[in-house]
PDB file of C-alpha atoms in Angstrom:
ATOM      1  CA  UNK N  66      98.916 114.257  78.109  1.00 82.00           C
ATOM      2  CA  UNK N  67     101.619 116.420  76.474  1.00 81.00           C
ATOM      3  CA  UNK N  68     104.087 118.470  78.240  1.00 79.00           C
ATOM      4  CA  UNK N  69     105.691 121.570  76.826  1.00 82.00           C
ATOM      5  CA  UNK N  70     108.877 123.295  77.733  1.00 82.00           C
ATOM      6  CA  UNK N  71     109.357 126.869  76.740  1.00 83.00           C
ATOM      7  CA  UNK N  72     112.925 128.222  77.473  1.00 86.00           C
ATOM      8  CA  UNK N  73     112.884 132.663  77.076  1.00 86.00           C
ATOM      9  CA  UNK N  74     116.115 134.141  78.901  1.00 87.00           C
ATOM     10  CA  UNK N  75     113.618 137.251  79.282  1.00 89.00           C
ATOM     11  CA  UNK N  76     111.682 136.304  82.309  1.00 86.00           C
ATOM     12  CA  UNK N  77     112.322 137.313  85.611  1.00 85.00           C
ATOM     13  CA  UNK N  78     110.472 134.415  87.663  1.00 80.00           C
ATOM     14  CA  UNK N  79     109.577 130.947  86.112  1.00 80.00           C
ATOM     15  CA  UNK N  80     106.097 130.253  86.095  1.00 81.00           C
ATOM     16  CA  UNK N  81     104.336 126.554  85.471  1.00 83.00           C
ATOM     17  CA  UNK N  82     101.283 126.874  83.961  1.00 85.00           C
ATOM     18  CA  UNK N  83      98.746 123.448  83.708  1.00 87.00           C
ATOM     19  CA  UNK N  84      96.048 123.578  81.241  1.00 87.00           C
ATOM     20  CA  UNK N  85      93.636 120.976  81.741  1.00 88.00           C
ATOM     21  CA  UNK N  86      89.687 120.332  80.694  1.00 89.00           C
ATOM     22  CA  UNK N  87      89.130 119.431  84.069  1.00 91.00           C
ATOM     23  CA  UNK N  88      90.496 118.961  87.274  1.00 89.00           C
ATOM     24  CA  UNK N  89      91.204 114.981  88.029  1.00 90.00           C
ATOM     25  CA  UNK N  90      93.401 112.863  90.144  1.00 86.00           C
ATOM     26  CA  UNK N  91      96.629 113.051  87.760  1.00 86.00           C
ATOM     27  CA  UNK N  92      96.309 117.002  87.456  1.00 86.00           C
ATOM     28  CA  UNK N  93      96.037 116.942  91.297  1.00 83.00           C
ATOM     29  CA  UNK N  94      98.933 114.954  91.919  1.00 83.00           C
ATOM     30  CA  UNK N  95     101.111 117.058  89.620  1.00 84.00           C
ATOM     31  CA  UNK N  96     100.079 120.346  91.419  1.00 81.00           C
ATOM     32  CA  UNK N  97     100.679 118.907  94.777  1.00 76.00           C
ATOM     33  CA  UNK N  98     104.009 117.346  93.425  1.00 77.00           C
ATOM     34  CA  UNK N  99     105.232 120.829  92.037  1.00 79.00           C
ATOM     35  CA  UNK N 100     104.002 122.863  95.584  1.00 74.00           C
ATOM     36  CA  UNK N 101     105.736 120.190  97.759  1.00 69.00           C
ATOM     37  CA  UNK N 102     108.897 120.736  95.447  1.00 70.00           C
ATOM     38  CA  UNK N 103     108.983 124.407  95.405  1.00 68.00           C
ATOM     39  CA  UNK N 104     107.556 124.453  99.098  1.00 63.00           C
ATOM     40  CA  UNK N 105     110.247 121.778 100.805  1.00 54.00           C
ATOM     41  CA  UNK N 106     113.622 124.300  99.321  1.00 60.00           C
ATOM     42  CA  UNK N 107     111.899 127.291 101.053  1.00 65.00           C
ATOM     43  CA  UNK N 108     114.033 128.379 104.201  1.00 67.00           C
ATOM     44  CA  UNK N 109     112.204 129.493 106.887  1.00 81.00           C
ATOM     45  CA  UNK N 110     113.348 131.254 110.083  1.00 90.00           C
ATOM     46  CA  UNK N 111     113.438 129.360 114.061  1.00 95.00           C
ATOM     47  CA  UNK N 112     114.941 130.618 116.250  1.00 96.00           C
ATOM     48  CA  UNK N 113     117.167 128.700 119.711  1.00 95.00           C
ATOM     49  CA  UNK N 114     117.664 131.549 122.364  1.00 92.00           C
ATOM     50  CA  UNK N 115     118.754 134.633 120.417  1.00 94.00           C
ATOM     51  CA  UNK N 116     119.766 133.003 117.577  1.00 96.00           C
ATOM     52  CA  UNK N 117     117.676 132.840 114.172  1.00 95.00           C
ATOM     53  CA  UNK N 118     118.439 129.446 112.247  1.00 95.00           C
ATOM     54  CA  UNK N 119     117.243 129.542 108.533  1.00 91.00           C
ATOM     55  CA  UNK N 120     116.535 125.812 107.524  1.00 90.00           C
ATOM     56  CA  UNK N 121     114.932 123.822 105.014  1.00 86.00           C
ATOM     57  CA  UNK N 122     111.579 122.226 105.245  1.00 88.00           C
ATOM     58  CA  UNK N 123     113.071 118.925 104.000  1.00 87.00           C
ATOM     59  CA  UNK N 124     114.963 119.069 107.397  1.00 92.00           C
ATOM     60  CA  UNK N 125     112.404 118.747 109.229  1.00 94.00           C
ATOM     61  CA  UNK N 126     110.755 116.035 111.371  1.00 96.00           C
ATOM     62  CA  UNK N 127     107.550 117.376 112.864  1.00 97.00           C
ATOM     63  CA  UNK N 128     106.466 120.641 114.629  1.00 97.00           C
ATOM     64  CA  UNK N 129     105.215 120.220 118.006  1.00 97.00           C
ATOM     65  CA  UNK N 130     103.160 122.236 120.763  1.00 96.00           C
ATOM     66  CA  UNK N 131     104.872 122.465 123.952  1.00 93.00           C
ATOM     67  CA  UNK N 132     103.349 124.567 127.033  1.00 90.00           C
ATOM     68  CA  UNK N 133     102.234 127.286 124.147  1.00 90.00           C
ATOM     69  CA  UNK N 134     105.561 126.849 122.192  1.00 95.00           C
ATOM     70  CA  UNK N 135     105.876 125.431 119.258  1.00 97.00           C
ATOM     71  CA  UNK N 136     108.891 124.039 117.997  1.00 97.00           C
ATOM     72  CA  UNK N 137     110.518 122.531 115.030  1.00 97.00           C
ATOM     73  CA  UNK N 138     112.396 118.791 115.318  1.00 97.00           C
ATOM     74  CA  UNK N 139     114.917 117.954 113.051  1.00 96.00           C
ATOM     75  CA  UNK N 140     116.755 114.505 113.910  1.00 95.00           C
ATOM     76  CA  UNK N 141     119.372 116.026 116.426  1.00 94.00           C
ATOM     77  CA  UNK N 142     117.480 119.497 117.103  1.00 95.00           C
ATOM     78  CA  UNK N 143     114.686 121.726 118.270  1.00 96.00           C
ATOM     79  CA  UNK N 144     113.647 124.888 117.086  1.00 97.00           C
ATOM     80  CA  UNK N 145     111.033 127.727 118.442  1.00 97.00           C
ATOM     81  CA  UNK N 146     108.883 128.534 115.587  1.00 95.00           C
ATOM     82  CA  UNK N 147     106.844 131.980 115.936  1.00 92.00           C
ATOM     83  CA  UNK N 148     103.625 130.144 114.246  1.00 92.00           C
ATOM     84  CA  UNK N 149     100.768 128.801 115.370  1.00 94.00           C
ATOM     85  CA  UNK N 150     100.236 124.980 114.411  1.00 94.00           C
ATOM     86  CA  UNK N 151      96.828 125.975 112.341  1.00 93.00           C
ATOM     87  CA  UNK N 152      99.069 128.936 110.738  1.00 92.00           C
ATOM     88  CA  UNK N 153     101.363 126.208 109.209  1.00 92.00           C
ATOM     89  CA  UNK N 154      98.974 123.583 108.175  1.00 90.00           C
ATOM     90  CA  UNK N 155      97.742 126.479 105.969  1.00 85.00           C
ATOM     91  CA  UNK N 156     101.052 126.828 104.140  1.00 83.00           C
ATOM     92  CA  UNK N 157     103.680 124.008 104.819  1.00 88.00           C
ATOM     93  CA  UNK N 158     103.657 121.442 101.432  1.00 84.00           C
ATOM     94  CA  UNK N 159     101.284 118.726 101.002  1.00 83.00           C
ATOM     95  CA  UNK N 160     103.545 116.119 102.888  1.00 86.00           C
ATOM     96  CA  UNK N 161     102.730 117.765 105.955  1.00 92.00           C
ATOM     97  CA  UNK N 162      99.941 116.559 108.088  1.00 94.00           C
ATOM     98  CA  UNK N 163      98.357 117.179 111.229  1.00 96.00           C
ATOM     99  CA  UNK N 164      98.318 113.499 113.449  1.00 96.00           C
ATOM    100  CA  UNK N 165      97.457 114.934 116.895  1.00 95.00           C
ATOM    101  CA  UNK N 166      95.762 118.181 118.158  1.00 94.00           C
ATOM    102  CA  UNK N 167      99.929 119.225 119.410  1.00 96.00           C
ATOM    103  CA  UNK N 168     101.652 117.916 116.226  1.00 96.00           C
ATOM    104  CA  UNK N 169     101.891 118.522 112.584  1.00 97.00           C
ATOM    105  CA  UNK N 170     104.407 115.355 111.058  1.00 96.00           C
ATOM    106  CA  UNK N 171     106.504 115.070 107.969  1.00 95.00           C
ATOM    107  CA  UNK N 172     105.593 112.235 106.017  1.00 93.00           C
ATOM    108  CA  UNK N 173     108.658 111.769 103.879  1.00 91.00           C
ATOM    109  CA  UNK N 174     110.125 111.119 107.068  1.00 94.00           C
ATOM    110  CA  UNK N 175     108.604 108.647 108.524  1.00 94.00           C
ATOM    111  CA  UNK N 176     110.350 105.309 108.787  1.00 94.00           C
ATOM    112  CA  UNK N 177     108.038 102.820 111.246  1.00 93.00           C
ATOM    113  CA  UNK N 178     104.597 102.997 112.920  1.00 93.00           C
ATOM    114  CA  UNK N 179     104.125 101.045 116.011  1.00 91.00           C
ATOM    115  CA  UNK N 180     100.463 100.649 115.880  1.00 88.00           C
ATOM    116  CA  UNK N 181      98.539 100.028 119.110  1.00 81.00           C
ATOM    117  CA  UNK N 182      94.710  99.471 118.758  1.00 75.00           C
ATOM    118  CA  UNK N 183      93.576 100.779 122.395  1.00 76.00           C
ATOM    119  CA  UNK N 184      95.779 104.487 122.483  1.00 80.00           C
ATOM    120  CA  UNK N 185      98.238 106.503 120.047  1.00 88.00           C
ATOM    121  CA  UNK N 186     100.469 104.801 117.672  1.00 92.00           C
ATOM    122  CA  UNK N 187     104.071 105.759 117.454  1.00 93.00           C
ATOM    123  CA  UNK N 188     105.877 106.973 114.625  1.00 95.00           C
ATOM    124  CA  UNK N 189     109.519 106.669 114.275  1.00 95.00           C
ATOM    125  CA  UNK N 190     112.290 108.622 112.180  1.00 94.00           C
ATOM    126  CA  UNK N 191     115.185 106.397 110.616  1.00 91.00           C
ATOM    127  CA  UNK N 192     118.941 107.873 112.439  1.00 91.00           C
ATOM    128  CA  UNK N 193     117.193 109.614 115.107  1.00 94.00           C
ATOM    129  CA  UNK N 194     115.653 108.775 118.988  1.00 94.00           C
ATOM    130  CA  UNK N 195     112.682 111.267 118.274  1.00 95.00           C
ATOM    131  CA  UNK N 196     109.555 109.728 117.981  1.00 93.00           C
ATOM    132  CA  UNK N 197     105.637 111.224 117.964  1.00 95.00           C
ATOM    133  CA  UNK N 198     102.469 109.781 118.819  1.00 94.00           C
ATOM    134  CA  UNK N 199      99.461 109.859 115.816  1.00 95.00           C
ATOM    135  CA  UNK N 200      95.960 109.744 117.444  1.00 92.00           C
ATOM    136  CA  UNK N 201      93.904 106.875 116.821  1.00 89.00           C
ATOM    137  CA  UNK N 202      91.593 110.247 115.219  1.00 90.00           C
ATOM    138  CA  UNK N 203      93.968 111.205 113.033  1.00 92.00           C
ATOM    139  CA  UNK N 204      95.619 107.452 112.178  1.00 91.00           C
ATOM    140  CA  UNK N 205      93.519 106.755 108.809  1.00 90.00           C
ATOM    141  CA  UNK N 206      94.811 110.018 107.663  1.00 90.00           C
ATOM    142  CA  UNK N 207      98.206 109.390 107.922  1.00 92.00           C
ATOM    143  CA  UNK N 208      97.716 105.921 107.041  1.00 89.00           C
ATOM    144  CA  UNK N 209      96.264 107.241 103.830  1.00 88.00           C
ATOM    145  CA  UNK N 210      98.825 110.123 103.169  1.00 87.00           C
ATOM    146  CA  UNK N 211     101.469 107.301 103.255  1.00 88.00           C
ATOM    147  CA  UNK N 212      99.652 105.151 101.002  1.00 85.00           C
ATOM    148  CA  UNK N 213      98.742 107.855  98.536  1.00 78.00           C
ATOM    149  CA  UNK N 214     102.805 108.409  98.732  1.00 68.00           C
ATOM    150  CA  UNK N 215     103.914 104.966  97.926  1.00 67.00           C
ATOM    151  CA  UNK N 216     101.298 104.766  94.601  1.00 60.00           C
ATOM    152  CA  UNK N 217     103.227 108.207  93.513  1.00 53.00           C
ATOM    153  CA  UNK N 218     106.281 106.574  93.438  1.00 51.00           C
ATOM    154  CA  UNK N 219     105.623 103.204  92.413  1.00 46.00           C
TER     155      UNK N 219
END
C-alpha cells in the first residue's frame, strides 16, 4: 500500500481521498479509523436546565434513555441530549455501540466487564462510579467491538 501526502495552501477544507481496487478489511479499518478521528473532536450541544454545554464526543461515557429522556454521561456528569438513541447510532463514530435497547456505550471507555451468565453484564468506566448494564443480546457485540479494538492497536 502507498500513501501520498499532497500539501496546496489553496484549499479551503482538507479532503482524504482512498483509492483502492476493492473494498477489504485494511481499507475498512482505515475509513472507520479516519471517521472515529474526525467524528470524536466534533462538539455537540446538551443541554442541563437552561444551559447549552458544547462537549466533545471523546468525553463521553454512554447515552442513556431515561423516562423518554435521553442523556449524555460523562464520568462526573449528565447531559439532556435532544436525539433520539436510533438518531445517534446513525451518526456518532464507529466506537459507539448500542448494548441495551436504553443505551448506546463508548467503547474507548470501557475499563472492566463483570460478566454474569444468567442476566446483564456490567460495564465499568476507570475514575468514575457510573456503570451500565450490556444485554446478554447485545454482549457478543460488544465483546467483538472490543476485540476488533485491541487487534487495531496491537
Amino acid at each position: 500500500m502507498k500513501l501520498r501526502l499532497e500539501l496546496d495552501k489553496s484549499i479551503e477544507e482538507e479532503e482524504v481521498v482512498i483509492r483502492c481496487r476493492e473494498m477489504n478489511d485494511q481499507i475498512r479499518q482505515i475509513q472507520q479509523a479516519l471517521e472515529d478521528i474526525t467524528a470524536a473532536k466534533q462538539r455537540f450541544v446538551f443541554y442541563k436546565g437552561n444551559t447549552e454545554y458544547y462537549i466533545s464526543l471523546d468525553q463521553i461515557l454512554f447515552f442513556e434513555t431515561e423516562e423518554k429522556i435521553i442523556f449524555a454521561h460523562t464520568a462526573n456528569d449528565m447531559y439532556q441530549v435532544k436525539y433520539r438513541l436510533y438518531e445517534l447510532e446513525e451518526f456518532l463514530p464507529g466506537h459507539f455501540l448500542r448494548i441495551s435497547k436504553s443505551t448506546i456505550l463508548n467503547t474507548e471507555k470501557v475499563y472492566a466487564i463483570r460478566r454474569n451468565l444468567t442476566a446483564s453484564s456490567e460495564v465499568e468506566f476507570q475514575n468514575t462510579h457510573k456503570q451500565v448494564f450490556v444485554s446478554r443480546a447485545y454482549y457478543k457485540s460488544l465483546r467483538h467491538k472490543l476485540e476488533e479494538k485491541r487487534n487495531y492497536y496491537v
